[in-house]
PDB file of C-alpha atoms in Angstrom:
ATOM      1  CA  MET A   1      -0.456  -0.017   0.191  1.00 68.00           C
ATOM      2  CA  VAL A   2       0.754   3.342  -0.802  1.00 76.00           C
ATOM      3  CA  PRO A   3       1.417   5.460   2.177  1.00 77.00           C
ATOM      4  CA  GLU A   4      -0.821   8.918   2.463  1.00 83.00           C
ATOM      5  CA  ALA A   5       2.038  12.017   1.990  1.00 78.00           C
ATOM      6  CA  GLU A   6       2.884   9.679  -1.985  1.00 83.00           C
ATOM      7  CA  VAL A   7      -1.163   9.516  -2.563  1.00 89.00           C
ATOM      8  CA  ARG A   8      -1.209  13.460  -2.223  1.00 93.00           C
ATOM      9  CA  ASP A   9       1.781  14.370  -4.693  1.00 94.00           C
ATOM     10  CA  VAL A  10       0.531  11.699  -7.202  1.00 95.00           C
ATOM     11  CA  LEU A  11      -3.006  13.649  -6.562  1.00 96.00           C
ATOM     12  CA  ASP A  12      -1.272  16.725  -6.996  1.00 96.00           C
ATOM     13  CA  GLU A  13       0.561  15.657  -9.857  1.00 96.00           C
ATOM     14  CA  LEU A  14      -2.649  14.897 -11.544  1.00 97.00           C
ATOM     15  CA  GLN A  15      -4.028  17.819 -10.778  1.00 96.00           C
ATOM     16  CA  ARG A  16      -1.360  19.700 -12.439  1.00 96.00           C
ATOM     17  CA  LEU A  17      -1.277  17.098 -15.773  1.00 97.00           C
ATOM     18  CA  ARG A  18      -4.909  18.426 -16.110  1.00 95.00           C
ATOM     19  CA  ALA A  19      -4.245  22.258 -15.699  1.00 95.00           C
ATOM     20  CA  ARG A  20      -1.207  22.179 -18.195  1.00 95.00           C
ATOM     21  CA  VAL A  21      -3.399  20.132 -20.742  1.00 95.00           C
ATOM     22  CA  PRO A  22      -7.143  21.353 -20.696  1.00 91.00           C
ATOM     23  CA  LEU A  23      -8.678  19.013 -23.196  1.00 96.00           C
ATOM     24  CA  LEU A  24      -7.940  16.115 -20.671  1.00 97.00           C
ATOM     25  CA  SER A  25     -11.014  14.965 -18.600  1.00 96.00           C
ATOM     26  CA  GLY A  26      -9.796  12.975 -16.437  1.00 97.00           C
ATOM     27  CA  ALA A  27      -7.119  11.187 -14.968  1.00 98.00           C
ATOM     28  CA  LEU A  28      -5.923   8.200 -12.988  1.00 97.00           C
ATOM     29  CA  ALA A  29      -3.405   6.513 -11.233  1.00 97.00           C
ATOM     30  CA  ALA A  30      -4.186   3.255 -10.302  1.00 97.00           C
ATOM     31  CA  SER A  31      -1.547  -0.191  -9.602  1.00 95.00           C
ATOM     32  CA  THR A  32      -1.084  -2.986 -11.890  1.00 95.00           C
ATOM     33  CA  ASP A  33      -3.682  -4.976 -10.187  1.00 95.00           C
ATOM     34  CA  GLY A  34      -6.817  -2.260 -10.580  1.00 96.00           C
ATOM     35  CA  LEU A  35      -6.935  -0.494  -7.096  1.00 96.00           C
ATOM     36  CA  VAL A  36      -6.928   3.431  -7.510  1.00 96.00           C
ATOM     37  CA  LEU A  37      -4.059   5.015  -5.905  1.00 96.00           C
ATOM     38  CA  ALA A  38      -5.094   9.012  -6.911  1.00 96.00           C
ATOM     39  CA  HIS A  39      -7.833  10.198  -9.532  1.00 97.00           C
ATOM     40  CA  ASP A  40      -8.832  13.293 -10.991  1.00 96.00           C
ATOM     41  CA  THR A  41     -12.154  11.631 -12.929  1.00 95.00           C
ATOM     42  CA  PRO A  42     -15.189  14.556 -12.565  1.00 94.00           C
ATOM     43  CA  GLY A  43     -17.792  12.194 -13.641  1.00 94.00           C
ATOM     44  CA  VAL A  44     -16.255   8.859 -13.690  1.00 95.00           C
ATOM     45  CA  GLU A  45     -16.437   5.927 -11.649  1.00 97.00           C
ATOM     46  CA  ALA A  46     -12.830   5.957 -10.774  1.00 97.00           C
ATOM     47  CA  GLU A  47     -12.581   2.269  -9.664  1.00 97.00           C
ATOM     48  CA  GLY A  48     -14.488   0.707 -12.259  1.00 97.00           C
ATOM     49  CA  VAL A  49     -11.744   2.570 -15.039  1.00 97.00           C
ATOM     50  CA  ALA A  50      -8.927   1.356 -13.070  1.00 97.00           C
ATOM     51  CA  ALA A  51     -10.373  -2.338 -12.947  1.00 97.00           C
ATOM     52  CA  LEU A  52     -10.590  -1.790 -17.137  1.00 97.00           C
ATOM     53  CA  THR A  53      -6.878  -0.515 -16.909  1.00 97.00           C
ATOM     54  CA  ALA A  54      -5.803  -3.555 -15.272  1.00 96.00           C
ATOM     55  CA  ALA A  55      -7.566  -5.974 -17.697  1.00 97.00           C
ATOM     56  CA  ALA A  56      -6.680  -3.782 -20.893  1.00 97.00           C
ATOM     57  CA  LEU A  57      -2.846  -3.906 -19.110  1.00 95.00           C
ATOM     58  CA  GLY A  58      -3.357  -8.426 -19.000  1.00 95.00           C
ATOM     59  CA  VAL A  59      -4.230  -7.970 -22.754  1.00 96.00           C
ATOM     60  CA  SER A  60      -1.376  -5.827 -23.651  1.00 96.00           C
ATOM     61  CA  ILE A  61       1.390  -7.002 -22.143  1.00 95.00           C
ATOM     62  CA  ARG A  62       0.560 -10.328 -23.280  1.00 96.00           C
ATOM     63  CA  MET A  63       0.382  -8.950 -27.173  1.00 96.00           C
ATOM     64  CA  THR A  64       3.752  -7.435 -26.151  1.00 95.00           C
ATOM     65  CA  ASP A  65       5.048 -10.607 -25.221  1.00 95.00           C
ATOM     66  CA  ALA A  66       3.283 -12.311 -27.973  1.00 96.00           C
ATOM     67  CA  THR A  67       5.237 -10.410 -30.664  1.00 96.00           C
ATOM     68  CA  GLY A  68       8.033  -9.656 -29.268  1.00 96.00           C
ATOM     69  CA  ARG A  69       7.311  -5.941 -28.608  1.00 95.00           C
ATOM     70  CA  GLY A  70       9.447  -6.109 -25.604  1.00 93.00           C
ATOM     71  CA  GLY A  71       7.819  -4.838 -22.294  1.00 92.00           C
ATOM     72  CA  PHE A  72       4.379  -2.551 -22.074  1.00 92.00           C
ATOM     73  CA  ARG A  73       4.499   1.222 -22.126  1.00 95.00           C
ATOM     74  CA  GLU A  74       1.363   2.727 -23.500  1.00 97.00           C
ATOM     75  CA  LEU A  75      -1.749   1.735 -24.750  1.00 97.00           C
ATOM     76  CA  LEU A  76      -3.830   4.486 -27.602  1.00 98.00           C
ATOM     77  CA  VAL A  77      -7.503   3.506 -27.476  1.00 98.00           C
ATOM     78  CA  ARG A  78     -10.200   5.770 -29.638  1.00 98.00           C
ATOM     79  CA  GLY A  79     -14.093   5.827 -29.039  1.00 97.00           C
ATOM     80  CA  GLY A  80     -16.098   8.141 -30.842  1.00 97.00           C
ATOM     81  CA  SER A  81     -15.470  11.234 -28.354  1.00 96.00           C
ATOM     82  CA  GLY A  82     -12.338  11.190 -27.333  1.00 97.00           C
ATOM     83  CA  TYR A  83      -9.389   8.960 -25.980  1.00 98.00           C
ATOM     84  CA  ILE A  84      -8.200   6.629 -22.996  1.00 98.00           C
ATOM     85  CA  ALA A  85      -4.337   6.622 -22.586  1.00 98.00           C
ATOM     86  CA  THR A  86      -2.595   4.095 -20.609  1.00 98.00           C
ATOM     87  CA  TYR A  87       1.330   4.722 -19.551  1.00 98.00           C
ATOM     88  CA  ALA A  88       3.756   2.982 -17.646  1.00 96.00           C
ATOM     89  CA  ALA A  89       4.382   4.500 -14.413  1.00 96.00           C
ATOM     90  CA  GLY A  90       7.132   2.835 -12.903  1.00 93.00           C
ATOM     91  CA  SER A  91       7.155  -1.054 -11.799  1.00 92.00           C
ATOM     92  CA  SER A  92       3.628  -1.431 -10.087  1.00 93.00           C
ATOM     93  CA  ALA A  93       1.219   1.165 -11.210  1.00 96.00           C
ATOM     94  CA  VAL A  94      -0.415   2.973 -14.551  1.00 97.00           C
ATOM     95  CA  LEU A  95      -1.792   6.333 -15.325  1.00 98.00           C
ATOM     96  CA  THR A  96      -5.035   6.619 -17.265  1.00 98.00           C
ATOM     97  CA  LEU A  97      -6.136  10.120 -19.218  1.00 98.00           C
ATOM     98  CA  LEU A  98      -9.463  10.679 -20.658  1.00 98.00           C
ATOM     99  CA  ALA A  99      -8.852  13.007 -23.400  1.00 98.00           C
ATOM    100  CA  GLU A 100     -11.642  14.572 -25.814  1.00 97.00           C
ATOM    101  CA  ASP A 101     -11.577  14.230 -29.530  1.00 97.00           C
ATOM    102  CA  ARG A 102      -9.844  17.210 -29.943  1.00 97.00           C
ATOM    103  CA  ILE A 103      -6.814  16.673 -28.444  1.00 97.00           C
ATOM    104  CA  ASN A 104      -3.466  17.126 -30.391  1.00 97.00           C
ATOM    105  CA  VAL A 105      -2.458  13.446 -29.639  1.00 97.00           C
ATOM    106  CA  GLY A 106       1.229  14.202 -29.680  1.00 97.00           C
ATOM    107  CA  ARG A 107       0.850  16.237 -26.894  1.00 97.00           C
ATOM    108  CA  LEU A 108      -0.858  13.770 -24.723  1.00 97.00           C
ATOM    109  CA  HIS A 109       2.132  11.371 -25.397  1.00 97.00           C
ATOM    110  CA  LEU A 110       4.104  13.733 -24.565  1.00 97.00           C
ATOM    111  CA  GLU A 111       2.641  15.040 -21.294  1.00 97.00           C
ATOM    112  CA  GLY A 112       1.435  11.528 -19.941  1.00 98.00           C
ATOM    113  CA  ARG A 113       4.776   9.755 -20.605  1.00 97.00           C
ATOM    114  CA  ARG A 114       6.159  12.468 -18.328  1.00 97.00           C
ATOM    115  CA  ALA A 115       3.353  12.070 -16.049  1.00 97.00           C
ATOM    116  CA  GLY A 116       3.533   8.714 -16.087  1.00 97.00           C
ATOM    117  CA  ALA A 117       7.958   8.806 -15.291  1.00 97.00           C
ATOM    118  CA  ARG A 118       7.258  11.048 -12.136  1.00 96.00           C
ATOM    119  CA  ILE A 119       4.224   8.897 -10.949  1.00 96.00           C
ATOM    120  CA  GLY A 120       6.031   6.150 -11.130  1.00 96.00           C
ATOM    121  CA  GLU A 121       9.135   7.678  -8.946  1.00 95.00           C
ATOM    122  CA  LEU A 122       7.255   7.939  -6.391  1.00 94.00           C
ATOM    123  CA  VAL A 123       5.158   5.467  -5.745  1.00 94.00           C
ATOM    124  CA  ASP A 124       8.542   3.235  -6.329  1.00 92.00           C
ATOM    125  CA  THR A 125      10.356   4.931  -3.776  1.00 91.00           C
ATOM    126  CA  ALA A 126       7.172   4.756  -1.413  1.00 89.00           C
ATOM    127  CA  LEU A 127       7.229   0.994  -1.643  1.00 87.00           C
ATOM    128  CA  GLU A 128      10.929   0.825  -1.376  1.00 87.00           C
ATOM    129  CA  ARG A 129       9.923   2.916   1.876  1.00 85.00           C
ATOM    130  CA  VAL A 130       7.930   0.150   3.004  1.00 80.00           C
ATOM    131  CA  GLU A 131       8.829  -2.923   2.360  1.00 80.00           C
ATOM    132  CA  ARG A 132      12.400  -1.961   3.615  1.00 77.00           C
ATOM    133  CA  PRO A 133      11.509  -1.972   7.159  1.00 66.00           C
ATOM    134  CA  ALA A 134       9.257  -5.509   6.511  1.00 55.00           C
ATOM    135  CA  ALA A 135      12.988  -6.393   5.113  1.00 55.00           C
ATOM    136  CA  ALA A 136      15.043  -5.765   8.075  1.00 54.00           C
ATOM    137  CA  THR A 137      12.407  -7.849  10.751  1.00 52.00           C
ATOM    138  CA  PRO A 138      14.029 -11.636  11.514  1.00 53.00           C
ATOM    139  CA  ARG A 139      12.539 -14.375   9.651  1.00 54.00           C
ATOM    140  CA  ALA A 140      11.862 -17.652  11.293  1.00 50.00           C
ATOM    141  CA  THR A 141      13.930 -19.309   8.185  1.00 47.00           C
ATOM    142  CA  PRO A 142      16.723 -16.687   7.267  1.00 46.00           C
ATOM    143  CA  ARG A 143      16.938 -15.820   3.714  1.00 48.00           C
ATOM    144  CA  ALA A 144      18.334 -12.831   1.751  1.00 48.00           C
ATOM    145  CA  ALA A 145      15.323 -10.830  -0.482  1.00 45.00           C
ATOM    146  CA  PRO A 146      16.343 -10.651  -4.053  1.00 45.00           C
ATOM    147  CA  PRO A 147      17.529  -6.575  -4.584  1.00 46.00           C
ATOM    148  CA  ARG A 148      14.777  -4.805  -6.040  1.00 45.00           C
ATOM    149  CA  PRO A 149      16.259  -2.758  -9.315  1.00 44.00           C
ATOM    150  CA  ALA A 150      16.268   0.948  -8.899  1.00 46.00           C
ATOM    151  CA  ALA A 151      12.834   2.669 -10.477  1.00 44.00           C
ATOM    152  CA  ALA A 152      14.104   4.094 -14.043  1.00 44.00           C
ATOM    153  CA  PRO A 153      11.544   6.585 -15.778  1.00 45.00           C
ATOM    154  CA  ASP A 154      11.441   4.149 -18.965  1.00 46.00           C
ATOM    155  CA  ARG A 155      11.106   0.589 -17.452  1.00 47.00           C
ATOM    156  CA  ALA A 156       8.510  -1.286 -18.609  1.00 52.00           C
ATOM    157  CA  LEU A 157       5.580  -3.069 -16.240  1.00 58.00           C
ATOM    158  CA  PRO A 158       6.689  -6.583 -15.444  1.00 52.00           C
ATOM    159  CA  GLN A 159       5.430  -9.592 -17.163  1.00 49.00           C
ATOM    160  CA  ARG A 160       2.145 -11.083 -15.675  1.00 47.00           C
ATOM    161  CA  PRO A 161       2.211 -14.678 -15.266  1.00 47.00           C
ATOM    162  CA  THR A 162      -0.239 -16.441 -17.500  1.00 44.00           C
TER     163      THR A 162
END
């Protein structure tokens, strides 16, 4: 679970993103398994969008794997009234943006990728801090925890088991 301070920072990032890109109608950060971390989605059920994002993420990961295109980075869906764009946000989160049909898609990608990288850093750093004290407590069977690689802004999400 992400601590409250970082959730507030993620929400602040979502709100700054919506202020920079006026044709965004919503922004949501969620865990890769579909739990809402923070959202600024007026008129849209955030929990439902997060769950659908997790389902789309699962299909996207399988598609990139099956076609040899590397790890998941982003997904763009265009509907009759606008776009839904999902970006990897570190190793355990995703950013989903809802945009009007008139948006400049290049700007959407530019801003979405940048915000996804910042959110990923916030979430991954928070999760590392939460996990670190747990690793320091003595266990009945001592074993070393595998090292966790440092978060990189362009790192792909981990592959889900099929």
